[in-house]
PDB file of C-alpha atoms in Angstrom:
ATOM      1  CA  UNK A   1      26.157 -17.394 -12.463  1.00 40.00           C
ATOM      2  CA  UNK A   2      27.966 -20.584 -12.436  1.00 47.00           C
ATOM      3  CA  UNK A   3      31.213 -20.282 -14.054  1.00 46.00           C
ATOM      4  CA  UNK A   4      32.414 -24.263 -13.642  1.00 71.00           C
ATOM      5  CA  UNK A   5      32.883 -26.863 -16.931  1.00 85.00           C
ATOM      6  CA  UNK A   6      30.903 -30.094 -17.767  1.00 89.00           C
ATOM      7  CA  UNK A   7      31.845 -33.589 -19.294  1.00 91.00           C
ATOM      8  CA  UNK A   8      31.919 -32.975 -22.951  1.00 90.00           C
ATOM      9  CA  UNK A   9      30.729 -36.888 -23.068  1.00 90.00           C
ATOM     10  CA  UNK A  10      27.510 -36.665 -20.874  1.00 92.00           C
ATOM     11  CA  UNK A  11      26.741 -33.275 -22.210  1.00 88.00           C
ATOM     12  CA  UNK A  12      26.537 -34.678 -25.940  1.00 89.00           C
ATOM     13  CA  UNK A  13      23.791 -37.791 -23.602  1.00 89.00           C
ATOM     14  CA  UNK A  14      21.992 -34.201 -22.637  1.00 89.00           C
ATOM     15  CA  UNK A  15      23.298 -35.138 -18.544  1.00 89.00           C
ATOM     16  CA  UNK A  16      25.275 -32.340 -16.521  1.00 87.00           C
ATOM     17  CA  UNK A  17      27.645 -34.234 -14.904  1.00 90.00           C
ATOM     18  CA  UNK A  18      31.217 -32.009 -14.100  1.00 89.00           C
ATOM     19  CA  UNK A  19      33.994 -32.445 -15.377  1.00 91.00           C
ATOM     20  CA  UNK A  20      37.319 -33.597 -13.322  1.00 91.00           C
ATOM     21  CA  UNK A  21      39.513 -33.494 -15.583  1.00 93.00           C
ATOM     22  CA  UNK A  22      40.286 -31.543 -19.226  1.00 92.00           C
ATOM     23  CA  UNK A  23      42.638 -33.504 -21.976  1.00 93.00           C
ATOM     24  CA  UNK A  24      44.620 -30.696 -23.909  1.00 89.00           C
ATOM     25  CA  UNK A  25      45.152 -33.221 -26.348  1.00 90.00           C
ATOM     26  CA  UNK A  26      41.846 -34.083 -26.978  1.00 89.00           C
ATOM     27  CA  UNK A  27      40.456 -30.737 -25.521  1.00 88.00           C
ATOM     28  CA  UNK A  28      37.219 -32.331 -23.651  1.00 91.00           C
ATOM     29  CA  UNK A  29      36.815 -32.792 -20.686  1.00 91.00           C
ATOM     30  CA  UNK A  30      36.013 -35.436 -18.998  1.00 93.00           C
ATOM     31  CA  UNK A  31      33.987 -36.677 -15.313  1.00 93.00           C
ATOM     32  CA  UNK A  32      35.969 -39.711 -13.117  1.00 90.00           C
ATOM     33  CA  UNK A  33      33.713 -42.181 -14.758  1.00 91.00           C
ATOM     34  CA  UNK A  34      34.433 -41.259 -18.384  1.00 93.00           C
ATOM     35  CA  UNK A  35      38.246 -40.466 -17.981  1.00 92.00           C
ATOM     36  CA  UNK A  36      39.024 -44.474 -17.455  1.00 91.00           C
ATOM     37  CA  UNK A  37      37.380 -45.243 -21.358  1.00 91.00           C
ATOM     38  CA  UNK A  38      39.255 -42.555 -22.123  1.00 91.00           C
ATOM     39  CA  UNK A  39      43.040 -43.393 -20.930  1.00 89.00           C
ATOM     40  CA  UNK A  40      41.663 -47.017 -22.295  1.00 89.00           C
ATOM     41  CA  UNK A  41      41.436 -45.619 -26.113  1.00 90.00           C
ATOM     42  CA  UNK A  42      44.311 -42.719 -25.912  1.00 91.00           C
ATOM     43  CA  UNK A  43      47.144 -44.374 -23.989  1.00 87.00           C
ATOM     44  CA  UNK A  44      49.464 -40.810 -24.573  1.00 90.00           C
ATOM     45  CA  UNK A  45      46.875 -38.580 -23.805  1.00 92.00           C
ATOM     46  CA  UNK A  46      47.701 -37.271 -20.430  1.00 90.00           C
ATOM     47  CA  UNK A  47      44.173 -34.721 -18.344  1.00 92.00           C
ATOM     48  CA  UNK A  48      45.105 -32.337 -16.588  1.00 92.00           C
ATOM     49  CA  UNK A  49      43.345 -32.576 -13.363  1.00 91.00           C
ATOM     50  CA  UNK A  50      41.083 -30.282 -11.263  1.00 86.00           C
ATOM     51  CA  UNK A  51      44.449 -29.237  -9.284  1.00 86.00           C
ATOM     52  CA  UNK A  52      45.823 -28.440 -12.679  1.00 86.00           C
ATOM     53  CA  UNK A  53      43.126 -26.158 -13.792  1.00 80.00           C
ATOM     54  CA  UNK A  54      45.928 -23.152 -14.808  1.00 82.00           C
ATOM     55  CA  UNK A  55      46.220 -25.901 -17.893  1.00 83.00           C
ATOM     56  CA  UNK A  56      42.734 -25.936 -18.413  1.00 82.00           C
ATOM     57  CA  UNK A  57      40.828 -23.294 -21.299  1.00 82.00           C
ATOM     58  CA  UNK A  58      38.512 -20.703 -20.200  1.00 77.00           C
ATOM     59  CA  UNK A  59      35.222 -22.101 -19.298  1.00 72.00           C
ATOM     60  CA  UNK A  60      33.104 -21.224 -22.210  1.00 73.00           C
ATOM     61  CA  UNK A  61      30.580 -19.354 -19.455  1.00 77.00           C
ATOM     62  CA  UNK A  62      33.300 -17.006 -18.732  1.00 78.00           C
ATOM     63  CA  UNK A  63      34.146 -16.613 -21.590  1.00 79.00           C
ATOM     64  CA  UNK A  64      30.667 -15.056 -22.509  1.00 81.00           C
ATOM     65  CA  UNK A  65      29.831 -14.209 -19.683  1.00 83.00           C
ATOM     66  CA  UNK A  66      33.298 -10.959 -20.166  1.00 86.00           C
ATOM     67  CA  UNK A  67      32.892 -10.461 -23.749  1.00 89.00           C
ATOM     68  CA  UNK A  68      29.119  -9.902 -23.294  1.00 92.00           C
ATOM     69  CA  UNK A  69      28.658  -6.390 -23.770  1.00 93.00           C
ATOM     70  CA  UNK A  70      26.200  -4.470 -21.039  1.00 90.00           C
ATOM     71  CA  UNK A  71      24.313  -2.085 -23.343  1.00 91.00           C
ATOM     72  CA  UNK A  72      23.448  -4.889 -26.274  1.00 92.00           C
ATOM     73  CA  UNK A  73      22.978  -8.155 -24.570  1.00 89.00           C
ATOM     74  CA  UNK A  74      22.989  -9.672 -27.394  1.00 91.00           C
ATOM     75  CA  UNK A  75      26.922  -8.295 -29.255  1.00 92.00           C
ATOM     76  CA  UNK A  76      30.782  -9.813 -27.901  1.00 91.00           C
ATOM     77  CA  UNK A  77      32.837  -6.839 -27.350  1.00 92.00           C
ATOM     78  CA  UNK A  78      34.807  -6.798 -30.525  1.00 91.00           C
ATOM     79  CA  UNK A  79      36.104  -3.272 -29.799  1.00 92.00           C
ATOM     80  CA  UNK A  80      38.003  -0.558 -27.687  1.00 92.00           C
ATOM     81  CA  UNK A  81      37.307   3.515 -27.548  1.00 93.00           C
ATOM     82  CA  UNK A  82      40.385   4.795 -26.115  1.00 90.00           C
ATOM     83  CA  UNK A  83      39.034   8.313 -25.756  1.00 90.00           C
ATOM     84  CA  UNK A  84      36.251   7.427 -23.781  1.00 91.00           C
ATOM     85  CA  UNK A  85      38.248   4.638 -22.128  1.00 90.00           C
ATOM     86  CA  UNK A  86      35.099   2.338 -23.281  1.00 93.00           C
ATOM     87  CA  UNK A  87      34.466  -1.415 -24.770  1.00 93.00           C
ATOM     88  CA  UNK A  88      32.525  -1.867 -27.524  1.00 93.00           C
ATOM     89  CA  UNK A  89      30.460  -3.489 -29.442  1.00 92.00           C
ATOM     90  CA  UNK A  90      29.866  -2.437 -33.056  1.00 91.00           C
ATOM     91  CA  UNK A  91      26.843  -1.472 -32.629  1.00 92.00           C
ATOM     92  CA  UNK A  92      28.408   0.819 -29.476  1.00 91.00           C
ATOM     93  CA  UNK A  93      31.372   1.603 -31.998  1.00 90.00           C
ATOM     94  CA  UNK A  94      28.623   2.223 -35.001  1.00 89.00           C
ATOM     95  CA  UNK A  95      26.074   4.945 -32.352  1.00 90.00           C
ATOM     96  CA  UNK A  96      28.346   6.108 -30.190  1.00 89.00           C
ATOM     97  CA  UNK A  97      31.795   6.052 -31.111  1.00 90.00           C
ATOM     98  CA  UNK A  98      31.118   6.717 -35.229  1.00 85.00           C
ATOM     99  CA  UNK A  99      33.293  10.334 -35.223  1.00 89.00           C
ATOM    100  CA  UNK A 100      36.035   8.919 -32.850  1.00 90.00           C
ATOM    101  CA  UNK A 101      39.496   8.946 -34.070  1.00 89.00           C
ATOM    102  CA  UNK A 102      40.910   5.584 -31.536  1.00 89.00           C
ATOM    103  CA  UNK A 103      38.786   2.673 -32.139  1.00 90.00           C
ATOM    104  CA  UNK A 104      40.407  -0.185 -32.620  1.00 90.00           C
ATOM    105  CA  UNK A 105      40.008  -3.813 -32.603  1.00 91.00           C
ATOM    106  CA  UNK A 106      40.473  -5.712 -29.116  1.00 89.00           C
ATOM    107  CA  UNK A 107      42.520  -7.868 -30.602  1.00 86.00           C
ATOM    108  CA  UNK A 108      44.898  -5.518 -31.307  1.00 86.00           C
ATOM    109  CA  UNK A 109      44.691  -3.018 -28.610  1.00 87.00           C
ATOM    110  CA  UNK A 110      45.898  -6.343 -26.297  1.00 85.00           C
ATOM    111  CA  UNK A 111      49.089  -6.449 -28.020  1.00 83.00           C
ATOM    112  CA  UNK A 112      51.612  -5.581 -25.811  1.00 75.00           C
ATOM    113  CA  UNK A 113      50.063  -4.745 -23.273  1.00 77.00           C
ATOM    114  CA  UNK A 114      49.796  -6.607 -19.967  1.00 75.00           C
ATOM    115  CA  UNK A 115      47.733  -7.041 -16.878  1.00 76.00           C
ATOM    116  CA  UNK A 116      48.199  -7.848 -13.095  1.00 75.00           C
ATOM    117  CA  UNK A 117      45.164  -9.651 -12.642  1.00 78.00           C
ATOM    118  CA  UNK A 118      45.643 -10.860  -9.809  1.00 83.00           C
ATOM    119  CA  UNK A 119      46.337  -7.123  -8.275  1.00 86.00           C
ATOM    120  CA  UNK A 120      42.765  -6.980  -9.835  1.00 86.00           C
ATOM    121  CA  UNK A 121      40.880  -9.230  -7.438  1.00 86.00           C
ATOM    122  CA  UNK A 122      42.971  -8.643  -4.375  1.00 90.00           C
ATOM    123  CA  UNK A 123      41.508  -4.854  -5.647  1.00 91.00           C
ATOM    124  CA  UNK A 124      37.908  -6.564  -6.277  1.00 91.00           C
ATOM    125  CA  UNK A 125      38.131  -8.357  -2.523  1.00 93.00           C
ATOM    126  CA  UNK A 126      38.718  -5.218  -0.630  1.00 93.00           C
ATOM    127  CA  UNK A 127      35.135  -3.120  -2.758  1.00 95.00           C
ATOM    128  CA  UNK A 128      32.822  -6.555  -1.745  1.00 94.00           C
ATOM    129  CA  UNK A 129      34.569  -6.280   1.426  1.00 95.00           C
ATOM    130  CA  UNK A 130      33.165  -2.556   1.951  1.00 95.00           C
ATOM    131  CA  UNK A 131      30.310  -3.083  -0.326  1.00 96.00           C
ATOM    132  CA  UNK A 132      29.399  -5.670   2.106  1.00 96.00           C
ATOM    133  CA  UNK A 133      29.870  -3.291   4.712  1.00 96.00           C
ATOM    134  CA  UNK A 134      27.354  -1.137   4.006  1.00 96.00           C
ATOM    135  CA  UNK A 135      25.152  -3.576   3.504  1.00 96.00           C
ATOM    136  CA  UNK A 136      25.397  -4.518   6.624  1.00 96.00           C
ATOM    137  CA  UNK A 137      24.952  -1.208   7.740  1.00 96.00           C
ATOM    138  CA  UNK A 138      22.151  -0.471   5.270  1.00 96.00           C
ATOM    139  CA  UNK A 139      19.833  -3.401   7.118  1.00 96.00           C
ATOM    140  CA  UNK A 140      20.774  -2.508  10.458  1.00 96.00           C
ATOM    141  CA  UNK A 141      19.882   0.498   9.888  1.00 96.00           C
ATOM    142  CA  UNK A 142      15.946  -0.781   8.472  1.00 96.00           C
ATOM    143  CA  UNK A 143      16.268  -2.526  11.386  1.00 96.00           C
ATOM    144  CA  UNK A 144      16.609   0.114  13.778  1.00 96.00           C
ATOM    145  CA  UNK A 145      13.749   1.986  12.039  1.00 96.00           C
ATOM    146  CA  UNK A 146      11.152  -1.397  11.581  1.00 96.00           C
ATOM    147  CA  UNK A 147      11.793  -1.539  15.629  1.00 96.00           C
ATOM    148  CA  UNK A 148      11.749   1.709  16.283  1.00 97.00           C
ATOM    149  CA  UNK A 149       7.801   1.961  14.282  1.00 97.00           C
ATOM    150  CA  UNK A 150       7.173  -1.430  16.230  1.00 97.00           C
ATOM    151  CA  UNK A 151       7.841   0.164  19.855  1.00 97.00           C
ATOM    152  CA  UNK A 152       5.808   3.332  18.321  1.00 97.00           C
ATOM    153  CA  UNK A 153       3.124   1.290  16.456  1.00 97.00           C
ATOM    154  CA  UNK A 154       2.522  -1.107  20.271  1.00 97.00           C
ATOM    155  CA  UNK A 155       2.565   2.419  22.222  1.00 97.00           C
ATOM    156  CA  UNK A 156      -0.293   3.640  20.291  1.00 97.00           C
ATOM    157  CA  UNK A 157      -2.327   1.337  20.255  1.00 97.00           C
ATOM    158  CA  UNK A 158      -1.982   0.571  24.163  1.00 97.00           C
ATOM    159  CA  UNK A 159      -2.723   4.470  24.325  1.00 97.00           C
ATOM    160  CA  UNK A 160      -5.291   3.498  22.288  1.00 97.00           C
ATOM    161  CA  UNK A 161      -6.955   0.960  23.925  1.00 97.00           C
ATOM    162  CA  UNK A 162      -6.115   3.246  27.823  1.00 97.00           C
ATOM    163  CA  UNK A 163      -8.380   5.925  26.071  1.00 97.00           C
ATOM    164  CA  UNK A 164     -11.074   3.667  24.852  1.00 97.00           C
ATOM    165  CA  UNK A 165     -11.431   2.056  28.534  1.00 97.00           C
ATOM    166  CA  UNK A 166     -11.765   5.301  29.630  1.00 97.00           C
ATOM    167  CA  UNK A 167     -14.814   5.889  27.295  1.00 97.00           C
ATOM    168  CA  UNK A 168     -15.989   3.105  28.724  1.00 97.00           C
ATOM    169  CA  UNK A 169     -15.844   3.992  31.807  1.00 97.00           C
ATOM    170  CA  UNK A 170     -17.338   7.487  31.516  1.00 97.00           C
ATOM    171  CA  UNK A 171     -19.579   5.667  28.936  1.00 97.00           C
ATOM    172  CA  UNK A 172     -20.839   3.340  31.618  1.00 97.00           C
ATOM    173  CA  UNK A 173     -21.118   5.917  34.746  1.00 97.00           C
ATOM    174  CA  UNK A 174     -23.224   8.551  32.305  1.00 96.00           C
ATOM    175  CA  UNK A 175     -25.563   5.695  31.435  1.00 95.00           C
ATOM    176  CA  UNK A 176     -26.004   5.237  34.715  1.00 96.00           C
ATOM    177  CA  UNK A 177     -26.679   8.373  36.177  1.00 95.00           C
ATOM    178  CA  UNK A 178     -28.839   9.138  33.330  1.00 94.00           C
ATOM    179  CA  UNK A 179     -30.799   5.650  34.192  1.00 94.00           C
ATOM    180  CA  UNK A 180     -31.257   6.947  37.834  1.00 94.00           C
ATOM    181  CA  UNK A 181     -32.232  10.317  37.146  1.00 92.00           C
ATOM    182  CA  UNK A 182     -35.361   8.762  34.412  1.00 92.00           C
ATOM    183  CA  UNK A 183     -35.918   6.376  37.241  1.00 92.00           C
ATOM    184  CA  UNK A 184     -36.490   9.028  39.984  1.00 90.00           C
ATOM    185  CA  UNK A 185     -38.128  11.480  37.183  1.00 87.00           C
ATOM    186  CA  UNK A 186     -40.685   8.405  36.251  1.00 87.00           C
ATOM    187  CA  UNK A 187     -41.264   7.281  39.522  1.00 89.00           C
ATOM    188  CA  UNK A 188     -42.229  11.321  40.787  1.00 81.00           C
ATOM    189  CA  UNK A 189     -44.469  11.543  37.570  1.00 83.00           C
ATOM    190  CA  UNK A 190     -46.162   8.009  38.327  1.00 88.00           C
ATOM    191  CA  UNK A 191     -46.993   9.295  41.736  1.00 86.00           C
ATOM    192  CA  UNK A 192     -48.557  11.918  40.229  1.00 84.00           C
ATOM    193  CA  UNK A 193     -50.622   9.947  37.662  1.00 88.00           C
ATOM    194  CA  UNK A 194     -51.606   7.162  40.168  1.00 91.00           C
ATOM    195  CA  UNK A 195     -52.743  10.129  42.606  1.00 89.00           C
ATOM    196  CA  UNK A 196     -55.107  11.426  39.600  1.00 90.00           C
ATOM    197  CA  UNK A 197     -56.597   8.014  38.390  1.00 93.00           C
ATOM    198  CA  UNK A 198     -57.669   7.472  42.508  1.00 92.00           C
ATOM    199  CA  UNK A 199     -59.218  10.811  42.723  1.00 92.00           C
ATOM    200  CA  UNK A 200     -61.129  10.493  39.421  1.00 93.00           C
ATOM    201  CA  UNK A 201     -62.132   7.439  40.593  1.00 94.00           C
ATOM    202  CA  UNK A 202     -63.766   8.149  44.257  1.00 92.00           C
ATOM    203  CA  UNK A 203     -65.154  11.507  42.118  1.00 93.00           C
ATOM    204  CA  UNK A 204     -66.270   9.363  39.445  1.00 93.00           C
ATOM    205  CA  UNK A 205     -67.777   7.369  42.029  1.00 93.00           C
ATOM    206  CA  UNK A 206     -68.804   9.975  44.616  1.00 91.00           C
ATOM    207  CA  UNK A 207     -71.271  11.372  41.337  1.00 91.00           C
ATOM    208  CA  UNK A 208     -72.505   8.288  40.583  1.00 89.00           C
ATOM    209  CA  UNK A 209     -73.717   7.909  44.379  1.00 90.00           C
ATOM    210  CA  UNK A 210     -74.902  11.409  43.975  1.00 89.00           C
ATOM    211  CA  UNK A 211     -77.284  11.037  41.369  1.00 88.00           C
ATOM    212  CA  UNK A 212     -78.054   8.099  42.287  1.00 87.00           C
ATOM    213  CA  UNK A 213     -79.934   9.279  45.984  1.00 87.00           C
ATOM    214  CA  UNK A 214     -80.440  12.553  44.105  1.00 81.00           C
ATOM    215  CA  UNK A 215     -84.535  12.232  43.799  1.00 78.00           C
ATOM    216  CA  UNK A 216     -84.431   9.675  47.208  1.00 78.00           C
ATOM    217  CA  UNK A 217     -85.411  11.684  50.604  1.00 77.00           C
ATOM    218  CA  UNK A 218     -82.255  10.275  52.481  1.00 82.00           C
ATOM    219  CA  UNK A 219     -81.070  13.395  54.386  1.00 87.00           C
ATOM    220  CA  UNK A 220     -78.020  11.511  56.371  1.00 89.00           C
ATOM    221  CA  UNK A 221     -76.621   9.985  52.838  1.00 88.00           C
ATOM    222  CA  UNK A 222     -77.448  13.180  51.414  1.00 88.00           C
ATOM    223  CA  UNK A 223     -75.238  15.084  54.193  1.00 89.00           C
ATOM    224  CA  UNK A 224     -72.434  12.027  54.142  1.00 91.00           C
ATOM    225  CA  UNK A 225     -72.474  12.586  49.854  1.00 89.00           C
ATOM    226  CA  UNK A 226     -72.421  16.400  50.165  1.00 91.00           C
ATOM    227  CA  UNK A 227     -69.449  16.392  52.669  1.00 91.00           C
ATOM    228  CA  UNK A 228     -67.309  13.326  51.167  1.00 91.00           C
ATOM    229  CA  UNK A 229     -67.817  15.360  47.933  1.00 92.00           C
ATOM    230  CA  UNK A 230     -66.249  18.522  48.689  1.00 93.00           C
ATOM    231  CA  UNK A 231     -63.510  16.998  50.663  1.00 92.00           C
ATOM    232  CA  UNK A 232     -62.337  15.008  47.762  1.00 90.00           C
ATOM    233  CA  UNK A 233     -63.460  18.399  45.143  1.00 92.00           C
ATOM    234  CA  UNK A 234     -61.051  20.004  47.352  1.00 92.00           C
ATOM    235  CA  UNK A 235     -58.388  17.393  47.850  1.00 90.00           C
ATOM    236  CA  UNK A 236     -58.802  17.468  43.291  1.00 90.00           C
ATOM    237  CA  UNK A 237     -58.148  21.296  43.739  1.00 90.00           C
ATOM    238  CA  UNK A 238     -55.045  21.237  46.193  1.00 87.00           C
ATOM    239  CA  UNK A 239     -53.152  18.317  43.145  1.00 85.00           C
ATOM    240  CA  UNK A 240     -54.712  20.402  40.973  1.00 85.00           C
ATOM    241  CA  UNK A 241     -52.707  23.788  41.834  1.00 84.00           C
ATOM    242  CA  UNK A 242     -49.797  21.809  42.913  1.00 79.00           C
ATOM    243  CA  UNK A 243     -49.324  20.396  39.173  1.00 75.00           C
ATOM    244  CA  UNK A 244     -50.656  23.667  37.799  1.00 72.00           C
ATOM    245  CA  UNK A 245     -46.643  25.010  37.296  1.00 60.00           C
ATOM    246  CA  UNK A 246     -45.621  21.948  35.612  1.00 61.00           C
ATOM    247  CA  UNK A 247     -48.336  21.334  32.963  1.00 55.00           C
ATOM    248  CA  UNK A 248     -46.319  21.737  30.235  1.00 59.00           C
ATOM    249  CA  UNK A 249     -43.159  21.301  31.087  1.00 64.00           C
ATOM    250  CA  UNK A 250     -41.239  18.751  29.164  1.00 73.00           C
ATOM    251  CA  UNK A 251     -37.975  17.162  30.339  1.00 77.00           C
ATOM    252  CA  UNK A 252     -34.909  16.638  27.805  1.00 83.00           C
ATOM    253  CA  UNK A 253     -32.105  15.037  29.046  1.00 83.00           C
TER     254      UNK A 253
END
């Protein structure tokens, strides 16, 4: 809220220029430029400068601010209730104080009374300082709790990063162990598969050879074929016996 005076002449021209002089005779305010014309036209007038503002009237904005009802913003204060020690506008008086016996007009209330505005100003200054101190303490408390929050948030995030790092290490180690185990298991099975393939090929070749010489009188070849077939059959039985226990076994991680 700006509590100051505007030059009356400039204000008529829709200009907001701060007033530096007040003429009690004209009841008008003048800026530094307009006062020169005023002095030429009214040589006997003695306008007051800002150094003599005690002779200036109350600013309209100040008067409007003080007279405005705190409850009914559009109304002006006009009465005072002695029983409740409350300032009242006409609406307040009608709604809240119509049963009160001591509701008087402000113009009657102020007759014969004096107020120490200087003492009141000092009291306001003191309470303002206390409020400001309390506000500063609350703001410091807000900053402190924010700082504490930020510190704990950082600790949580840092701990989370450490946990993530540990989990990454566990994951990598576990995957490596699984991969190594898989490689070993597959290598072992691959050897057995390759052996089966080799034995099947060799047996197939021997069977074909036996069929070729079965109706030919080749005693030497027949003997050799017989010997090789028995040896290969024995090898196959040994392999089958070794793998018999694992025939229906499925390995699961």
